[in-house]
CSV table of C-alpha atoms in Angstrom, one decimal:
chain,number,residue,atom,x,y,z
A,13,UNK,CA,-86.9,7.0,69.6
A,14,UNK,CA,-86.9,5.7,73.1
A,15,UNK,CA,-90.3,7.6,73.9
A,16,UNK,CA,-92.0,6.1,70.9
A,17,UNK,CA,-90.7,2.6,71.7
A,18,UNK,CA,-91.9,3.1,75.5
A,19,UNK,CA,-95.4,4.5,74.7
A,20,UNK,CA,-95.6,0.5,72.9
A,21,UNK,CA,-98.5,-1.8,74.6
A,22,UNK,CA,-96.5,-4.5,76.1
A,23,UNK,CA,-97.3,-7.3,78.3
A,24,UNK,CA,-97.4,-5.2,81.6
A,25,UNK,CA,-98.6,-2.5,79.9
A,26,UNK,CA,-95.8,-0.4,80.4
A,27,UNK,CA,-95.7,3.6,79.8
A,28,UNK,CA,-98.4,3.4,77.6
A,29,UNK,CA,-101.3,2.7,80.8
A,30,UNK,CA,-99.9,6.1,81.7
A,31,UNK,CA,-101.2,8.3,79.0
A,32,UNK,CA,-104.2,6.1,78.2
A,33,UNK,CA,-103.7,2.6,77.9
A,34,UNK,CA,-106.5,1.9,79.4
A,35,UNK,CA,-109.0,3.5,76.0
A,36,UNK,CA,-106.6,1.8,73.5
A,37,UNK,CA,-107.0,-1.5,75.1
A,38,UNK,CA,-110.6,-1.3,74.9
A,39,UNK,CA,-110.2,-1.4,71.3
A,40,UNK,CA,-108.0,-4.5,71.0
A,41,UNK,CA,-104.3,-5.0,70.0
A,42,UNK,CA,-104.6,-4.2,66.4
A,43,UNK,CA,-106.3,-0.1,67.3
A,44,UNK,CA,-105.7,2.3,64.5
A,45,UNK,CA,-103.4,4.0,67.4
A,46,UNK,CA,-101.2,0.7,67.9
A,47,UNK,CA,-100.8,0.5,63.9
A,48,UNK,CA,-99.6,4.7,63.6
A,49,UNK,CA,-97.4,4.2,66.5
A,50,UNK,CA,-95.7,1.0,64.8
A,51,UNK,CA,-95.6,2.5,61.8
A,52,UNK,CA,-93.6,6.0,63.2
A,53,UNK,CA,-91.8,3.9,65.3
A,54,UNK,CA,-90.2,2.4,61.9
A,55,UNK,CA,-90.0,4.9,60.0
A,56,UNK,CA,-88.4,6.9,63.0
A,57,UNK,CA,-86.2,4.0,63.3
A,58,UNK,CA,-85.0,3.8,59.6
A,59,UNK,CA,-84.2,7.2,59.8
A,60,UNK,CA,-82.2,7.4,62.6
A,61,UNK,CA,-80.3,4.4,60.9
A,62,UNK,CA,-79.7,6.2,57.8
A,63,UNK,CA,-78.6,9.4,59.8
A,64,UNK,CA,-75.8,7.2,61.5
A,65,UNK,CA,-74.7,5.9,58.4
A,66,UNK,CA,-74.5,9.1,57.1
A,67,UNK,CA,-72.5,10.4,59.5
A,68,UNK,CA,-70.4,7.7,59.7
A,69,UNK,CA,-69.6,7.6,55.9
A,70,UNK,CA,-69.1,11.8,56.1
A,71,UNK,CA,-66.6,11.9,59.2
A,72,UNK,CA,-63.9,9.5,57.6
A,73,UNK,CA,-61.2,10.5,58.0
């Protein structure tokens, strides 16, 4: 979760100049790349969520 949220364009540019931000922002903010990694990032997020939840609800004692 942290890796997907790190690999995010932000206003310095962040970990994603490392592992090419440099092509991505050729393309513009709203790349078929940015819109994936939003999109897993969520989905990533919702799960983890739901796992906790989970978890929580199951280890009552």
């Amino acid at each position: 979760m942290m890796l997907l949220v790190l690999l995010h364009k932000g206003k310095g540019g962040g970990l994603s100049d490392l592992f090419g931000g440099g092509f991505s922002s050729s393309f513009g903010g709203s790349s078929v790349v940015e819109r994936n990694l939003d999109r897993l990032t969520i989905i990533t997020g919702v799960v983890w969520f739901v796992c906790i939840i989970a978890l929580g609800l199951l280890l009552r004692p």
